[in-house]
Each structure stands twice: as C-alpha cells, then as structure tokens.
mmCIF file of C-alpha atoms in Angstrom:
data_model
loop_
_atom_site.group_PDB
_atom_site.id
_atom_site.type_symbol
_atom_site.label_atom_id
_atom_site.label_comp_id
_atom_site.label_asym_id
_atom_site.label_seq_id
_atom_site.Cartn_x
_atom_site.Cartn_y
_atom_site.Cartn_z
ATOM 1 C CA UNK A 61 -6.756 45.628 5.842
ATOM 2 C CA UNK A 62 -6.572 49.362 6.716
ATOM 3 C CA UNK A 63 -10.194 49.192 7.871
ATOM 4 C CA UNK A 64 -9.429 46.308 10.245
ATOM 5 C CA UNK A 65 -6.274 48.013 11.536
ATOM 6 C CA UNK A 66 -8.305 51.136 12.295
ATOM 7 C CA UNK A 67 -11.225 49.325 13.938
ATOM 8 C CA UNK A 68 -9.557 46.265 15.538
ATOM 9 C CA UNK A 69 -5.787 45.933 15.973
ATOM 10 C CA UNK A 70 -2.437 46.612 14.292
ATOM 11 C CA UNK A 71 -1.579 42.891 14.407
ATOM 12 C CA UNK A 72 -3.799 41.999 11.427
ATOM 13 C CA UNK A 73 -1.261 42.851 8.674
ATOM 14 C CA UNK A 74 1.598 41.322 10.680
ATOM 15 C CA UNK A 75 -0.254 38.018 11.059
ATOM 16 C CA UNK A 76 -1.322 38.033 7.399
ATOM 17 C CA UNK A 77 2.180 38.887 6.213
ATOM 18 C CA UNK A 78 3.724 36.192 8.410
ATOM 19 C CA UNK A 79 1.318 33.565 7.090
ATOM 20 C CA UNK A 80 1.965 34.683 3.502
ATOM 21 C CA UNK A 81 5.747 34.454 3.915
ATOM 22 C CA UNK A 82 5.429 30.990 5.492
ATOM 23 C CA UNK A 83 3.233 29.807 2.592
ATOM 24 C CA UNK A 84 5.750 31.083 0.025
ATOM 25 C CA UNK A 85 8.666 29.424 1.873
ATOM 26 C CA UNK A 86 6.893 26.043 1.989
ATOM 27 C CA UNK A 87 5.927 26.411 -1.689
ATOM 28 C CA UNK A 88 9.577 26.981 -2.621
ATOM 29 C CA UNK A 89 10.708 24.056 -0.446
ATOM 30 C CA UNK A 90 8.187 21.778 -2.152
ATOM 31 C CA UNK A 91 9.135 22.998 -5.618
ATOM 32 C CA UNK A 92 12.909 22.772 -5.261
ATOM 33 C CA UNK A 93 13.287 19.657 -3.101
ATOM 34 C CA UNK A 94 14.028 16.370 -4.844
ATOM 35 C CA UNK A 95 10.855 14.239 -4.611
ATOM 36 C CA UNK A 96 12.814 10.983 -4.538
ATOM 37 C CA UNK A 97 13.911 10.534 -8.130
ATOM 38 C CA UNK A 98 15.657 7.223 -8.714
ATOM 39 C CA UNK A 99 18.660 7.299 -11.053
ATOM 40 C CA UNK A 100 18.231 5.595 -14.407
ATOM 41 C CA UNK A 101 20.178 2.494 -15.268
ATOM 42 C CA UNK A 102 23.416 3.135 -17.122
ATOM 43 C CA UNK A 103 23.774 1.485 -20.556
ATOM 44 C CA UNK A 104 26.049 -1.154 -18.975
ATOM 45 C CA UNK A 105 23.483 -1.943 -16.265
ATOM 46 C CA UNK A 106 20.682 -2.158 -18.844
ATOM 47 C CA UNK A 107 22.780 -4.518 -20.972
ATOM 48 C CA UNK A 108 23.506 -6.641 -17.882
ATOM 49 C CA UNK A 109 19.781 -6.940 -17.094
ATOM 50 C CA UNK A 110 19.113 -8.041 -20.664
ATOM 51 C CA UNK A 111 21.936 -10.622 -20.438
ATOM 52 C CA UNK A 112 20.476 -12.021 -17.214
ATOM 53 C CA UNK A 113 17.118 -12.425 -18.896
ATOM 54 C CA UNK A 114 18.468 -13.961 -22.091
ATOM 55 C CA UNK A 115 21.036 -16.402 -20.720
ATOM 56 C CA UNK A 116 20.456 -18.968 -23.477
ATOM 57 C CA UNK A 117 23.019 -17.303 -25.740
ATOM 58 C CA UNK A 118 20.387 -16.378 -28.291
ATOM 59 C CA UNK A 119 21.236 -13.081 -29.955
ATOM 60 C CA UNK A 120 17.633 -12.145 -30.728
ATOM 61 C CA UNK A 121 16.276 -9.288 -28.637
ATOM 62 C CA UNK A 122 13.672 -10.068 -26.006
ATOM 63 C CA UNK A 123 12.269 -7.319 -23.791
ATOM 64 C CA UNK A 124 12.707 -7.866 -20.055
ATOM 65 C CA UNK A 125 9.753 -9.266 -18.094
ATOM 66 C CA UNK A 126 7.400 -6.812 -16.473
ATOM 67 C CA UNK A 127 7.951 -8.148 -12.944
ATOM 68 C CA UNK A 128 10.684 -9.782 -10.911
ATOM 69 C CA UNK A 129 10.213 -11.495 -7.556
ATOM 70 C CA UNK A 130 12.790 -10.795 -4.865
ATOM 71 C CA UNK A 131 12.977 -12.267 -1.366
ATOM 72 C CA UNK A 132 13.382 -9.563 1.320
ATOM 73 C CA UNK A 133 13.164 -10.530 5.028
ATOM 74 C CA UNK A 134 11.473 -13.831 4.111
ATOM 75 C CA UNK A 135 8.809 -11.868 2.154
ATOM 76 C CA UNK A 136 8.386 -12.166 -1.595
ATOM 77 C CA UNK A 137 8.299 -8.690 -3.130
ATOM 78 C CA UNK A 138 7.404 -8.038 -6.764
ATOM 79 C CA UNK A 139 9.482 -5.421 -8.519
ATOM 80 C CA UNK A 140 8.063 -3.860 -11.670
ATOM 81 C CA UNK A 141 10.255 -3.062 -14.643
ATOM 82 C CA UNK A 142 10.328 0.479 -16.037
ATOM 83 C CA UNK A 143 11.041 0.383 -19.764
ATOM 84 C CA UNK A 144 11.924 4.094 -19.844
ATOM 85 C CA UNK A 145 14.449 4.041 -16.980
ATOM 86 C CA UNK A 146 15.526 0.450 -17.786
ATOM 87 C CA UNK A 147 15.444 -0.761 -14.190
ATOM 88 C CA UNK A 148 13.330 -2.732 -11.759
ATOM 89 C CA UNK A 149 11.492 -0.260 -9.519
ATOM 90 C CA UNK A 150 11.077 -0.710 -5.759
ATOM 91 C CA UNK A 151 7.515 -1.039 -4.413
ATOM 92 C CA UNK A 152 5.400 2.176 -4.410
ATOM 93 C CA UNK A 153 7.672 3.683 -7.045
ATOM 94 C CA UNK A 154 6.021 4.986 -10.184
ATOM 95 C CA UNK A 155 7.165 6.611 -13.383
ATOM 96 C CA UNK A 156 5.958 10.200 -13.807
ATOM 97 C CA UNK A 157 5.155 10.840 -17.447
ATOM 98 C CA UNK A 158 5.501 14.620 -17.019
ATOM 99 C CA UNK A 159 8.924 14.594 -15.335
ATOM 100 C CA UNK A 160 10.008 11.415 -17.172
ATOM 101 C CA UNK A 161 11.551 9.974 -13.983
ATOM 102 C CA UNK A 162 10.799 7.151 -11.577
ATOM 103 C CA UNK A 163 9.869 8.663 -8.204
ATOM 104 C CA UNK A 164 10.053 6.761 -4.930
ATOM 105 C CA UNK A 165 6.727 6.701 -3.011
ATOM 106 C CA UNK A 166 5.176 8.694 -5.851
ATOM 107 C CA UNK A 167 1.965 10.477 -4.820
ATOM 108 C CA UNK A 168 1.209 12.728 -7.793
ATOM 109 C CA UNK A 169 2.644 15.371 -10.074
ATOM 110 C CA UNK A 170 1.415 18.727 -8.792
ATOM 111 C CA UNK A 171 1.073 21.381 -11.495
ATOM 112 C CA UNK A 172 0.794 24.131 -8.860
ATOM 113 C CA UNK A 173 4.262 23.493 -7.477
ATOM 114 C CA UNK A 174 5.654 22.238 -10.795
ATOM 115 C CA UNK A 175 7.139 19.119 -9.258
ATOM 116 C CA UNK A 176 6.291 15.570 -8.300
ATOM 117 C CA UNK A 177 5.249 14.876 -4.740
ATOM 118 C CA UNK A 178 7.125 11.874 -3.411
ATOM 119 C CA UNK A 179 9.130 10.432 -0.539
ATOM 120 C CA UNK A 180 11.530 13.336 0.014
ATOM 121 C CA UNK A 181 9.210 16.345 -0.367
ATOM 122 C CA UNK A 182 5.863 15.030 0.884
ATOM 123 C CA UNK A 183 6.205 16.716 4.311
ATOM 124 C CA UNK A 184 6.943 20.072 2.651
ATOM 125 C CA UNK A 185 3.916 19.633 0.378
ATOM 126 C CA UNK A 186 1.687 18.768 3.341
ATOM 127 C CA UNK A 187 2.976 21.790 5.291
ATOM 128 C CA UNK A 188 2.331 23.965 2.224
ATOM 129 C CA UNK A 189 -1.280 22.757 1.944
ATOM 130 C CA UNK A 190 -1.974 23.213 5.680
ATOM 131 C CA UNK A 191 -0.384 26.683 5.826
ATOM 132 C CA UNK A 192 -2.250 27.742 2.679
ATOM 133 C CA UNK A 193 -5.485 26.579 4.321
ATOM 134 C CA UNK A 194 -4.717 28.717 7.393
ATOM 135 C CA UNK A 195 -3.975 31.736 5.196
ATOM 136 C CA UNK A 196 -7.228 31.221 3.284
ATOM 137 C CA UNK A 197 -9.201 30.932 6.534
ATOM 138 C CA UNK A 198 -7.486 34.072 7.865
ATOM 139 C CA UNK A 199 -8.369 36.050 4.718
ATOM 140 C CA UNK A 200 -11.946 34.755 4.820
ATOM 141 C CA UNK A 201 -12.184 35.787 8.491
ATOM 142 C CA UNK A 202 -10.864 39.273 7.696
ATOM 143 C CA UNK A 203 -13.358 39.719 4.852
ATOM 144 C CA UNK A 204 -16.236 38.497 7.028
ATOM 145 C CA UNK A 205 -15.214 40.811 9.871
ATOM 146 C CA UNK A 206 -14.907 43.745 7.468
ATOM 147 C CA UNK A 207 -18.415 43.070 6.105
ATOM 148 C CA UNK A 208 -19.868 42.689 9.613
ATOM 149 C CA UNK A 209 -18.320 45.916 10.924
ATOM 150 C CA UNK A 210 -19.053 48.130 7.941
#
C-alpha cells in the first residue's frame, strides 16, 4: 500500500479501508440478524396436535403424520411436520441440524458467519458476499499494479 500511495494516489488506503469496514459491517449484520427462526410448539400446542391426530380416544401413542394438507387461496399446500420442533412447517421452511431450529425460507447454514441464512438475513448475506468480492478484486488489482510498476 505505501508503494501505491507513493507512485499513484493517496486514495488507495482510503478506498481499501472503506471497503473493509463495509465488509465487516455486513458480516456482523448477517451474523447477528435473526434468519427467520420459527418458534417451537409449546407442550400444550404439541399435545393439542396429538389429540387432533388421535381423535378415536385411544390412549396409545401414535406419532403425527409427516404431512398435512391445508387449503390456502383455493390452493392445496402440503405442510411438513417437524418432530424436533413439534409443529407443521410452512413451505420452504427447513430444520437446521446445527442450530436446531426451523428456519423460514432456509437457504443454508453458513459456517463463515456462524448463522443460518434465511428469510430475514438473506439480503445482508448477499450484500456481504458482493462487498467481499469487491474487496477481493480491489486487493487483487492493487497487487497486480504493484507488480507491474515495480
């Protein structure tokens, strides 16, 4: 960086620092924003679901079915049952085995940000990836310029 400041312009470290700060801010936003975790069913709600399934009065335990069909806007939608959270999940909701939560519009669990990427933090994750790409291209350009000028 001192070589480029001396031979090109003083703006190089300012641009690099600004990009770095923006990348760190978007990383923190992605890491600390709720990805869309759905609350688990309370014990009363779980018991109610089991009563709805076993309405014959039989006291033997039967696990709930894996799917349930619901009519929404004259469209039949299948809801899947999550045995861990004890609830029927909306479409595009998945259970993350690492976080042990159901996440709405679950994309993936990112180990780099230490959080799931879902409905509520996807835009922050996308901004993080794009800004990190710009920072990487900027650093690559600085290295290439340094090698060309020296």
